[in-house]
GROMACS .gro file of C-alpha atoms in nm:
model
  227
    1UNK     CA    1  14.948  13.772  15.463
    2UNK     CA    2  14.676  13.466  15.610
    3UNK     CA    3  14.600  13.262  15.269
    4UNK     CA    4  14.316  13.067  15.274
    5UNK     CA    5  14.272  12.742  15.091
    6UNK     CA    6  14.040  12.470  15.047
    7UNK     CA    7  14.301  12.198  15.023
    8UNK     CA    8  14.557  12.098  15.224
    9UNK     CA    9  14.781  12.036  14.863
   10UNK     CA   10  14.751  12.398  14.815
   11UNK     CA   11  14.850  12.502  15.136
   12UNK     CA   12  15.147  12.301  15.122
   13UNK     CA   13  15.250  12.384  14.802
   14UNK     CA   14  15.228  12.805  14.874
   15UNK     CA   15  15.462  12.756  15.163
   16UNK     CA   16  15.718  12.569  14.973
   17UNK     CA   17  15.769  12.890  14.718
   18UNK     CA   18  15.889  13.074  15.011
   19UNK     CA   19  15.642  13.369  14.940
   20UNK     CA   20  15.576  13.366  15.327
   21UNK     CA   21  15.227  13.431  15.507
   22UNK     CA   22  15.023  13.210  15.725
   23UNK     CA   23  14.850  12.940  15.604
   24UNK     CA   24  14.495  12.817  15.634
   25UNK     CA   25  14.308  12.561  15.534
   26UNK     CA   26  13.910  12.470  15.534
   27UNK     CA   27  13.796  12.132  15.426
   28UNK     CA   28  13.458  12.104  15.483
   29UNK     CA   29  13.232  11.971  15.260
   30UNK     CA   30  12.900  12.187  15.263
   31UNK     CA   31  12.737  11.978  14.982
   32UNK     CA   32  12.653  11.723  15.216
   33UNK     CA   33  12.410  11.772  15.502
   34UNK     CA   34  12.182  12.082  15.625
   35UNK     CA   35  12.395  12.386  15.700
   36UNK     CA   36  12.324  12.680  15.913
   37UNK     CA   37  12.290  13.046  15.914
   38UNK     CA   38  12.430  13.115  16.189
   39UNK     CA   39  12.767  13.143  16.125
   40UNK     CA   40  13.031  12.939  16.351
   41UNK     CA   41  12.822  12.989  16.633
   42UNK     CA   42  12.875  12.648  16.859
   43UNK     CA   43  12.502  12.485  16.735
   44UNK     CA   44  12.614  12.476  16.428
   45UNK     CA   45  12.965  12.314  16.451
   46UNK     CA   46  12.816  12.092  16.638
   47UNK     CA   47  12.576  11.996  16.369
   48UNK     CA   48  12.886  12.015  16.141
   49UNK     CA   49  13.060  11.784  16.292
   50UNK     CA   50  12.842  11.514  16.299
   51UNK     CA   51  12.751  11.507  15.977
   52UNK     CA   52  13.107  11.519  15.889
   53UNK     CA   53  13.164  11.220  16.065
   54UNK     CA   54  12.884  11.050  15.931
   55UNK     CA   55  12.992  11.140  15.573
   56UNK     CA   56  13.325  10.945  15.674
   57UNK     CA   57  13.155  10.612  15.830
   58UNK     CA   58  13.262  10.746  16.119
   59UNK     CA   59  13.653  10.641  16.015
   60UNK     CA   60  13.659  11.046  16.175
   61UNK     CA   61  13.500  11.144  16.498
   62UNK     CA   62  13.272  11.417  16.542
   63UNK     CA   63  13.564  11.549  16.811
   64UNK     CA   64  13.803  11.552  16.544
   65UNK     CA   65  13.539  11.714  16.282
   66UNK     CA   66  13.446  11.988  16.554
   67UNK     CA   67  13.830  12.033  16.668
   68UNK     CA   68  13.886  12.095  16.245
   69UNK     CA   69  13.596  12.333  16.193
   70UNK     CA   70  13.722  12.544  16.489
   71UNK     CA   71  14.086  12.564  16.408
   72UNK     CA   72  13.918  12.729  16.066
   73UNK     CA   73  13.683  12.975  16.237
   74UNK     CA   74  14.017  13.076  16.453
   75UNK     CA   75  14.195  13.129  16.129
   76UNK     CA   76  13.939  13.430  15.988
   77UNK     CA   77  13.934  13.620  16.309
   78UNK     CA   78  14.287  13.665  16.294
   79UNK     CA   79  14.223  13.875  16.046
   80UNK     CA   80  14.321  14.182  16.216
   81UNK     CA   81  14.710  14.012  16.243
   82UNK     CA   82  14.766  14.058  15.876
   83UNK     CA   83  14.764  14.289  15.612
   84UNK     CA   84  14.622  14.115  15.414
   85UNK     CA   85  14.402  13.825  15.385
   86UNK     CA   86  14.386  13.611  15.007
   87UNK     CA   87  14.102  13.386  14.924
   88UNK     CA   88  14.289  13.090  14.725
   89UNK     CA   89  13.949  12.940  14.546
   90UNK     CA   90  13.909  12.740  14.186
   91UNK     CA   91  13.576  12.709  14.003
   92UNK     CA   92  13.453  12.356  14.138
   93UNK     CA   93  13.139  12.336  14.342
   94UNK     CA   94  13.298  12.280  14.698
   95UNK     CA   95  13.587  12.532  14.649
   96UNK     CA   96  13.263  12.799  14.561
   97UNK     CA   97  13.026  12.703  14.849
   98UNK     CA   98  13.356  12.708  15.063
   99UNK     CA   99  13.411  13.110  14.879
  100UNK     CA  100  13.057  13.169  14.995
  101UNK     CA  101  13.069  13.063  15.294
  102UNK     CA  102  13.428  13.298  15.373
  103UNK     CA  103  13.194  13.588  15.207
  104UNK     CA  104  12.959  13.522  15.415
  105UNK     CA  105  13.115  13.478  15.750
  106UNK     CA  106  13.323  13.860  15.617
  107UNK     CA  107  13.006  14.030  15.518
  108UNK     CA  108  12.972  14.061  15.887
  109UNK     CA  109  13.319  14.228  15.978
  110UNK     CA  110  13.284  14.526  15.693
  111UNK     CA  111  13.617  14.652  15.872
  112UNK     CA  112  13.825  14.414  15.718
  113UNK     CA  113  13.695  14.476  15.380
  114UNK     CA  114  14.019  14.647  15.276
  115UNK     CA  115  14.248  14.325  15.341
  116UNK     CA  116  14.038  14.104  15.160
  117UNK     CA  117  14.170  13.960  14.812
  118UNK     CA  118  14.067  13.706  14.576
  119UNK     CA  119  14.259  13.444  14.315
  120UNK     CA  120  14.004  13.187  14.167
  121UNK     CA  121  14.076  13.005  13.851
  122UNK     CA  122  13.932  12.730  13.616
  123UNK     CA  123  14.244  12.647  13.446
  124UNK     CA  124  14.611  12.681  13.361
  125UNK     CA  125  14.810  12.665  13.131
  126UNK     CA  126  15.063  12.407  13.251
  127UNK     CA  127  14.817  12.204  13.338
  128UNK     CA  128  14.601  12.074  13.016
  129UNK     CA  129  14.359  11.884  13.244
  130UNK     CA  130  14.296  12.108  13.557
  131UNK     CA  131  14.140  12.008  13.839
  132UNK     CA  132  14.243  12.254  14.120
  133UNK     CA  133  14.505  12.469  14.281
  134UNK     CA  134  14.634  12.150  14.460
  135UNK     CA  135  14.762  12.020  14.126
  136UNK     CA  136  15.008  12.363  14.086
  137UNK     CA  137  15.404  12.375  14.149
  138UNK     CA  138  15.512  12.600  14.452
  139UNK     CA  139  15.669  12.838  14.148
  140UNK     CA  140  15.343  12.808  13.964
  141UNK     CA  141  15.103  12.924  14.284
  142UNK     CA  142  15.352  13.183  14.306
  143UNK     CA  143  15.315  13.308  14.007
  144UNK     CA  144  14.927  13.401  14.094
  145UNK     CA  145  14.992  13.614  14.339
  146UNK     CA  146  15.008  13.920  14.213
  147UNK     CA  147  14.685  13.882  14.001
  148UNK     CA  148  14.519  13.868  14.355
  149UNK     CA  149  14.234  14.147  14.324
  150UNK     CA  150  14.090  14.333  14.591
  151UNK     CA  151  13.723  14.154  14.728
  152UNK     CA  152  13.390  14.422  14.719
  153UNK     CA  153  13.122  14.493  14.923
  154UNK     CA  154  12.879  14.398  14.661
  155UNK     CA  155  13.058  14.082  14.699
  156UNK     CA  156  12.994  14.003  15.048
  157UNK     CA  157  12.645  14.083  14.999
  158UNK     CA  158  12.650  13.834  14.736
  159UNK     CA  159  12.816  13.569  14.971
  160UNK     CA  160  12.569  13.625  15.266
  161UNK     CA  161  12.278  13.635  15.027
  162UNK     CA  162  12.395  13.279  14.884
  163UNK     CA  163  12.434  13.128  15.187
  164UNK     CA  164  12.097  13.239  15.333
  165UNK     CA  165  11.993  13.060  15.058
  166UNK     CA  166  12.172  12.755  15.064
  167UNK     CA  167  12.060  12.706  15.468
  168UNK     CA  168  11.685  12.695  15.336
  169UNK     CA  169  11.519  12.385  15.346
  170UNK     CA  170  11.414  12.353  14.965
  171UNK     CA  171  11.601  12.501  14.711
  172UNK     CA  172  11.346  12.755  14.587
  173UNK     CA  173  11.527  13.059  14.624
  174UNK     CA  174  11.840  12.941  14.492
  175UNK     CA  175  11.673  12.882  14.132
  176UNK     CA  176  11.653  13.246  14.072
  177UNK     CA  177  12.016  13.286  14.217
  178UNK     CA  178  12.167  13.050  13.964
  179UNK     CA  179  12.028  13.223  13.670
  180UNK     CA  180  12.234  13.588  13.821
  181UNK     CA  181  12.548  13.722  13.663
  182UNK     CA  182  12.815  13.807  13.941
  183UNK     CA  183  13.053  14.042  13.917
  184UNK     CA  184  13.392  13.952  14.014
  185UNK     CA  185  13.279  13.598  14.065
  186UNK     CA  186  13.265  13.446  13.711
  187UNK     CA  187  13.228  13.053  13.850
  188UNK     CA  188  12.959  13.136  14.093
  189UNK     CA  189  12.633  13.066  13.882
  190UNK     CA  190  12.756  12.708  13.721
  191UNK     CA  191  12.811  12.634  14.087
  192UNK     CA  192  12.475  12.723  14.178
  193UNK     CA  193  12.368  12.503  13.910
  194UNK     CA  194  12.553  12.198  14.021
  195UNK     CA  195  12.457  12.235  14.352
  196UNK     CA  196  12.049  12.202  14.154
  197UNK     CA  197  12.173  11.887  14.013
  198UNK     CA  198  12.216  11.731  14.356
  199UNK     CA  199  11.843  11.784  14.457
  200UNK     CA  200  11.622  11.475  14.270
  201UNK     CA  201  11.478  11.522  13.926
  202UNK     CA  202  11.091  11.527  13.933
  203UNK     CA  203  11.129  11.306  13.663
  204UNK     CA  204  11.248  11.021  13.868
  205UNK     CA  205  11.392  11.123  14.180
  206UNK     CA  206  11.750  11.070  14.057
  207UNK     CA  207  12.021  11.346  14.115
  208UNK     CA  208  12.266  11.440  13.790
  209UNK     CA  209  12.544  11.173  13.973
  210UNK     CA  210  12.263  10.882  14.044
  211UNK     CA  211  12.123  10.935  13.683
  212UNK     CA  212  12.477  10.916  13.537
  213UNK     CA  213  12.553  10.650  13.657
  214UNK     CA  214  12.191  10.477  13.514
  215UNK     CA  215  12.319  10.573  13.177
  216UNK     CA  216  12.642  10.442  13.196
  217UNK     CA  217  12.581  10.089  13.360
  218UNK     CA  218  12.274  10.076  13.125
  219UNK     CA  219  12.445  10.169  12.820
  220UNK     CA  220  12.697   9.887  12.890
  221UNK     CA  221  12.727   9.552  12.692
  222UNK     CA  222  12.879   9.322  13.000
  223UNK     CA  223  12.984   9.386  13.359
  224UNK     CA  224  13.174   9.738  13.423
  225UNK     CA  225  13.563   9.707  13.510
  226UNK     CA  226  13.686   9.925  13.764
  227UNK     CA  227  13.886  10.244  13.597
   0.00000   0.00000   0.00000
């Protein structure tokens, strides 16, 4: 098996329960920056990259960043190495644009359709405040395996038709995306949603994160300690 995570926690964590498989992970965070439709072709690492390294203060280089996004594209076409290939995915907005993305890049190689499986979760119940995979027990990822279900072709349309969207310059078309039911991908739509929240409000040009934090300095009596 080639799992695929979105945290290196994860990742870890799966090859501790001795389950075996190849792991792979992919860390980049699409909610910052333009992205690009063409799918790992070398323009758009490139562009990648830098804005990766940007988003660190440039603590990473855009080598490094490029060198990272590579080693993932090398990961999914070694698809044809296993028998099967498992899409490890919660239901926070970068694991989904991450899932999307992976859809996306697969919609294009319809052969390996029949290797493709899918865990994503938004909770569990050893874990009363869940945040991700990364926060499971090698025993407890385990576990999940089996409840792995087989990835559609309606699916992969779904993923390409996403991302088209989310490489568009405004966010016009992704409006009438977020208000779709999917199929087999139950956390898909909030994420959509989210991902609206980071554009400005017409109101006054705030995203959801700028406008909470308005509320909550404003709705404080003295000076804010640190958590």
């Amino acid at each position: 098996m080639l799992h695929v995570h979105t945290g290196d926690a994860a990742a870890a964590a799966l090859t501790r329960s001795g389950i075996g498989g190849e792991q792979a992970v992919w860390t980049d965070v699409l909610m910052v920056g333009p992205l690009c439709a063409d799918l790992a072709s070398d323009a758009a690492r490139r562009q990648r990259a830098e804005v990766l390294s940007a988003s660190t203060g440039g603590a990473i280089s855009p080598a490094r960043c490029r060198h990272r996004l590579e080693r993932q594209d090398e990961s999914l076409r070694a698809w044809r190495e296993h028998d099967e290939v498992v899409l490890w995915t919660d239901s926070c907005l970068y694991d989904q644009m991450i899932l999307v993305r992976l859809l996306a890049w697969f919609e294009a190689v319809p052969e390996a359709l029949p290797r493709l499986r899918l865990i994503g979760l938004d909770s569990h119940p050893a874990v009363p405040v869940f945040h991700g995979l990364g926060q499971l027990s090698p025993a407890q990822l385990a576990v999940l395996l089996p409840a792995r279900v087989a990835v559609t072709a309606a699916q992969l349309r779904t993923g390409r038709r996403v991302w088209d969207a989310l490489c568009q310059a405004t966010p016009h078309g992704l409006e009438a995306l977020a208000a779709e039911a999917y199929p087999g991908l139950p956390f898909l739509g909030t994420a959509l949603r989210r991902w609206l929240e980071l554009y400005p409000a017409v109101e006054n040009g705030l995203c959801r994160l700028q406008q909470e934090v308005l509320e909550a300095l404003t709705s404080s009596p003295g000076p804010m300690a640190p958590p």
